[in-house]
């Protein structure tokens, strides 16, 4: 095959359109900052900041039904780098795990052939990062290793499983939503399938409860909610009351332990799993718009809700102020007696039609301050939450919701009023916890009230619904190289033409030109085109034809045929000549029309007896060059005639010539010059006619009799000396006009719909389109290059084809996509780093592992050479320039707000660690630094404030660690939270069982008087009546000391020995022996319960002992939850031990940063032992920076490492000296 020039480099890409109904749940927003969603059988990956498509993954044969990004909850280093892993599942049960950056498949998984109902990566990644749990219909859950594709275990359940949710506080808890109810699994483990079949409970739907009829009453939902008493029952409800398929969604609340959310179209129920009871309802009034989906937040107790009209609302839980007066009084009957979620902000709705409706919503997992809405027509709308500080006096007093206040801290540390901060960084930096009572807030003037609003910051729209007519603009030539843009015009069924720029894949212009379906487009220049549309035929078979000439830069369109076009036969095709001078319009049952494109005038309407045209093509030959020569000759002659013999008149001569030239150019502009052009067409018998057009004369020049082997000709293509004809039976005929030979090739593929030559000099490839696919042929060798068949190698039908460059073809297909492919027509995913993006994207995951880690170190250890800088080229980092430039691009793509923070000398190292964890979407780092920053700050404050104890307590209340960290919170705050919780459970009691659970909890919490009241409520006909009465007596008398204590202790230990653990623990905590109780609980494996009891009942020293034993248990190889253990140690202030553990786990970067921060805060005592540790940590970190090639950083830490880093330091400084000696 002869070489040909590639005229312009375009990357292969897919323009996508509307989604299919099965794509509804296939969307996920990863910690990596990218959103992935299914569109037909493709997976699209878009960047959430710039709303650009960065990758299209094509390999699924059927509709994609689920996509899930891998979690980033592990320590990243060279061995386990930042990488983009995504799992997608389709309707035939195939799961593909992708490496998104390169577009390659890591592994494929197939178990059954039904659509995957749900799948999720395991969030606890201490043991393995690659575990994926999937629901294979109807009733199997299977745990896969998503790196190798091996099945670890499989388990079946009695009912059909619809979805599942992991408990975010306990990796061994999993809840399934089945077609009949809910199944709680408490023995989930990666190593083996759950042994039991779980605890099954049934939901009696809220609609069958009397509450629903009452919601309409004017008293509002408040009264009605007290009626929603029980919701979860262990026995199957009666047939009338069960309408379970109404439950749209089940998920745990990540913001506090043991709460679950059930979503119904008209209400959200919040369940407290300790008592299986509804403790809060978000109900919609009768006129409100029903819910579609809800996402509970982690950082604050808030819910993102999606409604059926596409509106996203944010609801935040109202803080319970002064819920318990003095512990043993009757609670005040007035306070709010359930969790109330106030509507704080809402986005605009979309216009919902038959084909356009909201599909699903995802929320940014890192910052929880933005949500993306996926619409069925392929649009993605990104809404960001913005906070505005409002003056206190502006507050409207009538709103029932308490005001929201900005938090005291920014990035983990309380900051002053004048310090640089960026409140919109994340949800927890926007709003404080609201844990403070009203009066205190007024005293503290630094509380600022904030309002939240949604802002649309990104919009991506897809192609409209097929059918399409596509046409690529004229090819690139040496003459138009300066202003050339590769534009593709797409005509749609609603009459508009979309113009896409294929370098970026973005919509360049959308023009509404026609009132009916666009049938064809032809370009008249690089910036203008003709498009025609035909309406549906009337009973005589006549239509309205619209032919418009459009100028792209201005968007002006004119009716090309003037008044013509009503009630005439339909236009079949339009063809523009090579020089864009003439236009042939072919009708169905009406003779051909020839027009002059430049003047929009009709040159000739053929006579009635003119043959019916079946195919037509203009010849690439013309006499423009010879005409130009003639013109030049005439011009020279004119110039000669006007030459005056006197040479002094040369000035006159030059002006004369210039006048002439002006006249000449004007005449050229008015296009008096008309080159001669030719076209060929075939009639129904297959006879080929050759006609010449010059100016306004049309001459018939030759006829070629039909080729016997061909049927009725359907299309012709002509380039250079090659003519290709196609017929109704799928035969192709290649004519070589120079050699005067023709070759017929039967393709046996029925009707040839279209033939198009590829652009580029000497490039003789054509693409042909059939009813069932397309082929690329090389006309020089007359052989097929590639072929595509619907149903065989692809599942879509091809609607239109074109060539866009010499090595790329464009296919429009009925799945609503337009694909730009190589001439092999194999659909391939591209590498993300090769793609041309109009806006730079911040995504360190795209860099090679060494570079992404070096970039992280560069951001963390500012200042460099005593200078805060974002210019990586100025520091000693001997890496090749390509990588350096990529790093610089990444740094430049950061937002100005973030740059300002990074360059701020006031911005402490701790805050920097938290900020970088957010920028990198590193889950494990974010949790570590959130807890570390809180406790480092509070312990260093305690040291400073040992004299003034009152202040530190006050600050602890104002700025406690968020309750989403559960066991890691301060004891005082944790106790307060547990008391609020038990109070709520008590208000909601409905059965004896619940009352008993509440009494038990109250006893453990030490609220004895209240517990006695509950115990005395037991009615006389209850079998437990006697037992409860005695217990009440015991509780009231137990305070008297003496022998009763030892008796009770003996009884308790006996009870525990005989399997009554809970009862024994209760007795021990009655006599203030909670420390013993914790020890028993730990012996019997109830670690979480022991930690809970220690937090609520013991002083800090005893509590510390219990938690330290728990840490040892968490570190043991069979449990392997070291990351959790480190967090517990942080909350106890054992900072030296944390540094040792981080170092022993080889988390060198985290260890070094942590030690550095501890030294700043003075929380590690510096003595000989700790010095040794500190030096080892710094030296090892310096070595790891050296392997990254980050020399300056390595030198920095080697010099901090004292003796341990001496050799390393010499080694690092060595090569420099050698160079200078030379």
PDB file of N, CA and C in Angstrom, residues 657-723:
ATOM      1  N   UNK A 657      -2.503  50.409 -13.354  1.00  0.00           N
ATOM      2  CA  UNK A 657      -2.510  48.955 -13.160  1.00  0.00           C
ATOM      3  C   UNK A 657      -3.262  48.596 -11.878  1.00  0.00           C
ATOM      4  N   UNK A 658      -2.997  49.387 -10.830  1.00  0.00           N
ATOM      5  CA  UNK A 658      -3.672  49.069  -9.571  1.00  0.00           C
ATOM      6  C   UNK A 658      -5.187  49.202  -9.719  1.00  0.00           C
ATOM      7  N   UNK A 659      -5.620  50.229 -10.495  1.00  0.00           N
ATOM      8  CA  UNK A 659      -7.060  50.382 -10.738  1.00  0.00           C
ATOM      9  C   UNK A 659      -7.606  49.158 -11.441  1.00  0.00           C
ATOM     10  N   UNK A 660      -6.835  48.737 -12.457  1.00  0.00           N
ATOM     11  CA  UNK A 660      -7.256  47.565 -13.227  1.00  0.00           C
ATOM     12  C   UNK A 660      -7.396  46.342 -12.326  1.00  0.00           C
ATOM     13  N   UNK A 661      -6.332  46.192 -11.497  1.00  0.00           N
ATOM     14  CA  UNK A 661      -6.353  45.022 -10.619  1.00  0.00           C
ATOM     15  C   UNK A 661      -7.550  45.069  -9.682  1.00  0.00           C
ATOM     16  N   UNK A 662      -7.859  46.296  -9.254  1.00  0.00           N
ATOM     17  CA  UNK A 662      -8.999  46.443  -8.353  1.00  0.00           C
ATOM     18  C   UNK A 662     -10.276  45.992  -9.049  1.00  0.00           C
ATOM     19  N   UNK A 663     -10.421  46.504 -10.274  1.00  0.00           N
ATOM     20  CA  UNK A 663     -11.618  46.136 -11.043  1.00  0.00           C
ATOM     21  C   UNK A 663     -11.675  44.623 -11.219  1.00  0.00           C
ATOM     22  N   UNK A 664     -10.489  44.083 -11.522  1.00  0.00           N
ATOM     23  CA  UNK A 664     -10.387  42.655 -11.765  1.00  0.00           C
ATOM     24  C   UNK A 664     -10.808  41.870 -10.519  1.00  0.00           C
ATOM     25  N   UNK A 665     -10.267  42.306  -9.358  1.00  0.00           N
ATOM     26  CA  UNK A 665     -10.584  41.549  -8.138  1.00  0.00           C
ATOM     27  C   UNK A 665     -12.054  41.691  -7.794  1.00  0.00           C
ATOM     28  N   UNK A 666     -12.597  42.900  -8.107  1.00  0.00           N
ATOM     29  CA  UNK A 666     -14.034  43.078  -7.840  1.00  0.00           C
ATOM     30  C   UNK A 666     -14.837  42.116  -8.671  1.00  0.00           C
ATOM     31  N   UNK A 667     -14.426  42.009  -9.948  1.00  0.00           N
ATOM     32  CA  UNK A 667     -15.191  41.118 -10.832  1.00  0.00           C
ATOM     33  C   UNK A 667     -15.056  39.682 -10.340  1.00  0.00           C
ATOM     34  N   UNK A 668     -13.863  39.377  -9.795  1.00  0.00           N
ATOM     35  CA  UNK A 668     -13.682  38.022  -9.281  1.00  0.00           C
ATOM     36  C   UNK A 668     -14.583  37.801  -8.082  1.00  0.00           C
ATOM     37  N   UNK A 669     -14.742  38.886  -7.270  1.00  0.00           N
ATOM     38  CA  UNK A 669     -15.594  38.780  -6.097  1.00  0.00           C
ATOM     39  C   UNK A 669     -17.033  38.563  -6.520  1.00  0.00           C
ATOM     40  N   UNK A 670     -17.437  39.326  -7.552  1.00  0.00           N
ATOM     41  CA  UNK A 670     -18.823  39.136  -7.997  1.00  0.00           C
ATOM     42  C   UNK A 670     -18.915  37.836  -8.785  1.00  0.00           C
ATOM     43  N   UNK A 671     -17.825  37.136  -8.831  1.00  0.00           N
ATOM     44  CA  UNK A 671     -17.736  35.796  -9.427  1.00  0.00           C
ATOM     45  C   UNK A 671     -18.206  35.737 -10.869  1.00  0.00           C
ATOM     46  N   UNK A 672     -17.610  36.607 -11.643  1.00  0.00           N
ATOM     47  CA  UNK A 672     -17.886  36.505 -13.073  1.00  0.00           C
ATOM     48  C   UNK A 672     -17.120  35.335 -13.644  1.00  0.00           C
ATOM     49  N   UNK A 673     -16.031  35.011 -12.952  1.00  0.00           N
ATOM     50  CA  UNK A 673     -15.265  33.868 -13.451  1.00  0.00           C
ATOM     51  C   UNK A 673     -15.988  32.598 -13.023  1.00  0.00           C
ATOM     52  N   UNK A 674     -16.335  31.742 -13.980  1.00  0.00           N
ATOM     53  CA  UNK A 674     -16.985  30.478 -13.642  1.00  0.00           C
ATOM     54  C   UNK A 674     -16.189  29.368 -14.279  1.00  0.00           C
ATOM     55  N   UNK A 675     -15.680  28.512 -13.455  1.00  0.00           N
ATOM     56  CA  UNK A 675     -14.906  27.396 -13.989  1.00  0.00           C
ATOM     57  C   UNK A 675     -15.864  26.327 -14.500  1.00  0.00           C
ATOM     58  N   UNK A 676     -15.336  25.529 -15.397  1.00  0.00           N
ATOM     59  CA  UNK A 676     -16.154  24.438 -15.934  1.00  0.00           C
ATOM     60  C   UNK A 676     -16.027  23.239 -14.995  1.00  0.00           C
ATOM     61  N   UNK A 677     -17.166  22.666 -14.607  1.00  0.00           N
ATOM     62  CA  UNK A 677     -17.130  21.463 -13.770  1.00  0.00           C
ATOM     63  C   UNK A 677     -18.030  20.380 -14.366  1.00  0.00           C
ATOM     64  N   UNK A 678     -17.758  19.138 -13.965  1.00  0.00           N
ATOM     65  CA  UNK A 678     -18.516  18.010 -14.533  1.00  0.00           C
ATOM     66  C   UNK A 678     -19.197  17.227 -13.421  1.00  0.00           C
ATOM     67  N   UNK A 679     -20.286  16.549 -13.800  1.00  0.00           N
ATOM     68  CA  UNK A 679     -20.804  15.562 -12.849  1.00  0.00           C
ATOM     69  C   UNK A 679     -21.323  14.354 -13.594  1.00  0.00           C
ATOM     70  N   UNK A 680     -21.377  13.246 -12.925  1.00  0.00           N
ATOM     71  CA  UNK A 680     -21.935  12.028 -13.524  1.00  0.00           C
ATOM     72  C   UNK A 680     -23.140  11.621 -12.693  1.00  0.00           C
ATOM     73  N   UNK A 681     -24.104  10.999 -13.369  1.00  0.00           N
ATOM     74  CA  UNK A 681     -25.212  10.416 -12.611  1.00  0.00           C
ATOM     75  C   UNK A 681     -25.697   9.170 -13.315  1.00  0.00           C
ATOM     76  N   UNK A 682     -26.441   8.352 -12.612  1.00  0.00           N
ATOM     77  CA  UNK A 682     -26.956   7.125 -13.224  1.00  0.00           C
ATOM     78  C   UNK A 682     -28.467   7.169 -13.192  1.00  0.00           C
ATOM     79  N   UNK A 683     -29.083   6.524 -14.183  1.00  0.00           N
ATOM     80  CA  UNK A 683     -30.552   6.432 -14.161  1.00  0.00           C
ATOM     81  C   UNK A 683     -30.968   5.049 -13.675  1.00  0.00           C
ATOM     82  N   UNK A 684     -32.255   4.792 -13.719  1.00  0.00           N
ATOM     83  CA  UNK A 684     -32.777   3.536 -13.144  1.00  0.00           C
ATOM     84  C   UNK A 684     -32.238   2.301 -13.871  1.00  0.00           C
ATOM     85  N   UNK A 685     -31.830   2.455 -15.129  1.00  0.00           N
ATOM     86  CA  UNK A 685     -31.315   1.275 -15.856  1.00  0.00           C
ATOM     87  C   UNK A 685     -29.837   1.049 -15.596  1.00  0.00           C
ATOM     88  N   UNK A 686     -29.206   1.980 -14.880  1.00  0.00           N
ATOM     89  CA  UNK A 686     -27.778   1.805 -14.612  1.00  0.00           C
ATOM     90  C   UNK A 686     -26.913   2.481 -15.652  1.00  0.00           C
ATOM     91  N   UNK A 687     -27.524   3.250 -16.567  1.00  0.00           N
ATOM     92  CA  UNK A 687     -26.731   3.964 -17.574  1.00  0.00           C
ATOM     93  C   UNK A 687     -26.063   5.173 -16.910  1.00  0.00           C
ATOM     94  N   UNK A 688     -24.769   5.424 -17.224  1.00  0.00           N
ATOM     95  CA  UNK A 688     -24.036   6.530 -16.617  1.00  0.00           C
ATOM     96  C   UNK A 688     -24.001   7.712 -17.573  1.00  0.00           C
ATOM     97  N   UNK A 689     -24.472   8.877 -17.123  1.00  0.00           N
ATOM     98  CA  UNK A 689     -24.456  10.101 -17.928  1.00  0.00           C
ATOM     99  C   UNK A 689     -23.351  11.007 -17.429  1.00  0.00           C
ATOM    100  N   UNK A 690     -22.744  11.756 -18.333  1.00  0.00           N
ATOM    101  CA  UNK A 690     -21.686  12.689 -17.948  1.00  0.00           C
ATOM    102  C   UNK A 690     -22.084  14.075 -18.433  1.00  0.00           C
ATOM    103  N   UNK A 691     -22.253  15.038 -17.552  1.00  0.00           N
ATOM    104  CA  UNK A 691     -22.680  16.385 -17.943  1.00  0.00           C
ATOM    105  C   UNK A 691     -21.638  17.420 -17.534  1.00  0.00           C
ATOM    106  N   UNK A 692     -21.566  18.507 -18.330  1.00  0.00           N
ATOM    107  CA  UNK A 692     -20.630  19.586 -18.034  1.00  0.00           C
ATOM    108  C   UNK A 692     -21.412  20.843 -17.703  1.00  0.00           C
ATOM    109  N   UNK A 693     -20.970  21.574 -16.688  1.00  0.00           N
ATOM    110  CA  UNK A 693     -21.632  22.832 -16.324  1.00  0.00           C
ATOM    111  C   UNK A 693     -20.584  23.933 -16.411  1.00  0.00           C
ATOM    112  N   UNK A 694     -20.904  24.994 -17.158  1.00  0.00           N
ATOM    113  CA  UNK A 694     -19.994  26.138 -17.180  1.00  0.00           C
ATOM    114  C   UNK A 694     -20.843  27.390 -17.208  1.00  0.00           C
ATOM    115  N   UNK A 695     -20.631  28.279 -16.183  1.00  0.00           N
ATOM    116  CA  UNK A 695     -21.492  29.455 -16.105  1.00  0.00           C
ATOM    117  C   UNK A 695     -22.912  28.981 -15.944  1.00  0.00           C
ATOM    118  N   UNK A 696     -23.793  29.373 -16.934  1.00  0.00           N
ATOM    119  CA  UNK A 696     -25.158  28.862 -16.825  1.00  0.00           C
ATOM    120  C   UNK A 696     -25.517  27.914 -17.961  1.00  0.00           C
ATOM    121  N   UNK A 697     -24.480  27.388 -18.642  1.00  0.00           N
ATOM    122  CA  UNK A 697     -24.794  26.415 -19.702  1.00  0.00           C
ATOM    123  C   UNK A 697     -24.527  25.004 -19.197  1.00  0.00           C
ATOM    124  N   UNK A 698     -25.386  24.077 -19.557  1.00  0.00           N
ATOM    125  CA  UNK A 698     -25.229  22.681 -19.156  1.00  0.00           C
ATOM    126  C   UNK A 698     -25.173  21.843 -20.429  1.00  0.00           C
ATOM    127  N   UNK A 699     -24.072  21.111 -20.619  1.00  0.00           N
ATOM    128  CA  UNK A 699     -23.931  20.298 -21.839  1.00  0.00           C
ATOM    129  C   UNK A 699     -23.891  18.833 -21.473  1.00  0.00           C
ATOM    130  N   UNK A 700     -24.555  18.040 -22.320  1.00  0.00           N
ATOM    131  CA  UNK A 700     -24.519  16.591 -22.149  1.00  0.00           C
ATOM    132  C   UNK A 700     -23.327  16.092 -22.948  1.00  0.00           C
ATOM    133  N   UNK A 701     -22.352  15.426 -22.304  1.00  0.00           N
ATOM    134  CA  UNK A 701     -21.162  15.115 -23.091  1.00  0.00           C
ATOM    135  C   UNK A 701     -20.975  13.637 -23.399  1.00  0.00           C
ATOM    136  N   UNK A 702     -21.387  12.726 -22.535  1.00  0.00           N
ATOM    137  CA  UNK A 702     -21.143  11.311 -22.866  1.00  0.00           C
ATOM    138  C   UNK A 702     -22.103  10.420 -22.108  1.00  0.00           C
ATOM    139  N   UNK A 703     -22.342   9.220 -22.661  1.00  0.00           N
ATOM    140  CA  UNK A 703     -23.143   8.210 -21.956  1.00  0.00           C
ATOM    141  C   UNK A 703     -22.402   6.893 -21.988  1.00  0.00           C
ATOM    142  N   UNK A 704     -22.425   6.198 -20.862  1.00  0.00           N
ATOM    143  CA  UNK A 704     -21.747   4.908 -20.807  1.00  0.00           C
ATOM    144  C   UNK A 704     -22.818   3.866 -20.524  1.00  0.00           C
ATOM    145  N   UNK A 705     -22.879   2.818 -21.356  1.00  0.00           N
ATOM    146  CA  UNK A 705     -23.946   1.827 -21.153  1.00  0.00           C
ATOM    147  C   UNK A 705     -23.784   1.112 -19.812  1.00  0.00           C
ATOM    148  N   UNK A 706     -24.890   0.567 -19.288  1.00  0.00           N
ATOM    149  CA  UNK A 706     -24.834  -0.072 -17.963  1.00  0.00           C
ATOM    150  C   UNK A 706     -23.930  -1.298 -17.942  1.00  0.00           C
ATOM    151  N   UNK A 707     -23.358  -1.544 -16.753  1.00  0.00           N
ATOM    152  CA  UNK A 707     -22.526  -2.731 -16.535  1.00  0.00           C
ATOM    153  C   UNK A 707     -23.464  -3.879 -16.206  1.00  0.00           C
ATOM    154  N   UNK A 708     -23.346  -4.968 -16.963  1.00  0.00           N
ATOM    155  CA  UNK A 708     -24.290  -6.076 -16.792  1.00  0.00           C
ATOM    156  C   UNK A 708     -24.270  -6.687 -15.402  1.00  0.00           C
ATOM    157  N   UNK A 709     -23.091  -6.652 -14.755  1.00  0.00           N
ATOM    158  CA  UNK A 709     -22.994  -7.329 -13.451  1.00  0.00           C
ATOM    159  C   UNK A 709     -23.631  -6.518 -12.327  1.00  0.00           C
ATOM    160  N   UNK A 710     -23.918  -5.228 -12.579  1.00  0.00           N
ATOM    161  CA  UNK A 710     -24.437  -4.369 -11.509  1.00  0.00           C
ATOM    162  C   UNK A 710     -25.955  -4.255 -11.584  1.00  0.00           C
ATOM    163  N   UNK A 711     -26.581  -4.138 -10.400  1.00  0.00           N
ATOM    164  CA  UNK A 711     -28.016  -3.862 -10.371  1.00  0.00           C
ATOM    165  C   UNK A 711     -28.233  -2.359 -10.468  1.00  0.00           C
ATOM    166  N   UNK A 712     -29.330  -1.869  -9.885  1.00  0.00           N
ATOM    167  CA  UNK A 712     -29.607  -0.433  -9.902  1.00  0.00           C
ATOM    168  C   UNK A 712     -28.587   0.277  -9.011  1.00  0.00           C
ATOM    169  N   UNK A 713     -27.904   1.293  -9.564  1.00  0.00           N
ATOM    170  CA  UNK A 713     -26.837   1.992  -8.824  1.00  0.00           C
ATOM    171  C   UNK A 713     -27.454   2.888  -7.744  1.00  0.00           C
ATOM    172  N   UNK A 714     -26.897   2.828  -6.535  1.00  0.00           N
ATOM    173  CA  UNK A 714     -27.449   3.650  -5.447  1.00  0.00           C
ATOM    174  C   UNK A 714     -26.524   4.791  -5.058  1.00  0.00           C
ATOM    175  N   UNK A 715     -25.219   4.646  -5.261  1.00  0.00           N
ATOM    176  CA  UNK A 715     -24.338   5.764  -4.923  1.00  0.00           C
ATOM    177  C   UNK A 715     -23.025   5.685  -5.683  1.00  0.00           C
ATOM    178  N   UNK A 716     -22.431   6.864  -5.850  1.00  0.00           N
ATOM    179  CA  UNK A 716     -21.177   6.989  -6.591  1.00  0.00           C
ATOM    180  C   UNK A 716     -20.233   7.851  -5.756  1.00  0.00           C
ATOM    181  N   UNK A 717     -18.940   7.521  -5.791  1.00  0.00           N
ATOM    182  CA  UNK A 717     -17.931   8.399  -5.177  1.00  0.00           C
ATOM    183  C   UNK A 717     -16.790   8.548  -6.167  1.00  0.00           C
ATOM    184  N   UNK A 718     -16.199   9.753  -6.230  1.00  0.00           N
ATOM    185  CA  UNK A 718     -15.168  10.027  -7.225  1.00  0.00           C
ATOM    186  C   UNK A 718     -14.055  10.813  -6.560  1.00  0.00           C
ATOM    187  N   UNK A 719     -12.812  10.301  -6.728  1.00  0.00           N
ATOM    188  CA  UNK A 719     -11.659  11.060  -6.240  1.00  0.00           C
ATOM    189  C   UNK A 719     -10.498  10.760  -7.166  1.00  0.00           C
ATOM    190  N   UNK A 720      -9.831  11.795  -7.654  1.00  0.00           N
ATOM    191  CA  UNK A 720      -8.701  11.598  -8.563  1.00  0.00           C
ATOM    192  C   UNK A 720      -9.139  10.836  -9.795  1.00  0.00           C
ATOM    193  N   UNK A 721      -8.501   9.690 -10.048  1.00  0.00           N
ATOM    194  CA  UNK A 721      -8.843   8.898 -11.236  1.00  0.00           C
ATOM    195  C   UNK A 721      -9.650   7.668 -10.872  1.00  0.00           C
ATOM    196  N   UNK A 722     -10.226   7.678  -9.664  1.00  0.00           N
ATOM    197  CA  UNK A 722     -10.973   6.490  -9.237  1.00  0.00           C
ATOM    198  C   UNK A 722     -12.445   6.830  -9.056  1.00  0.00           C
ATOM    199  N   UNK A 723     -13.274   5.974  -9.604  1.00  0.00           N
ATOM    200  CA  UNK A 723     -14.716   6.145  -9.441  1.00  0.00           C
ATOM    201  C   UNK A 723     -15.230   4.850  -8.825  1.00  0.00           C
TER     202      UNK A 723
END
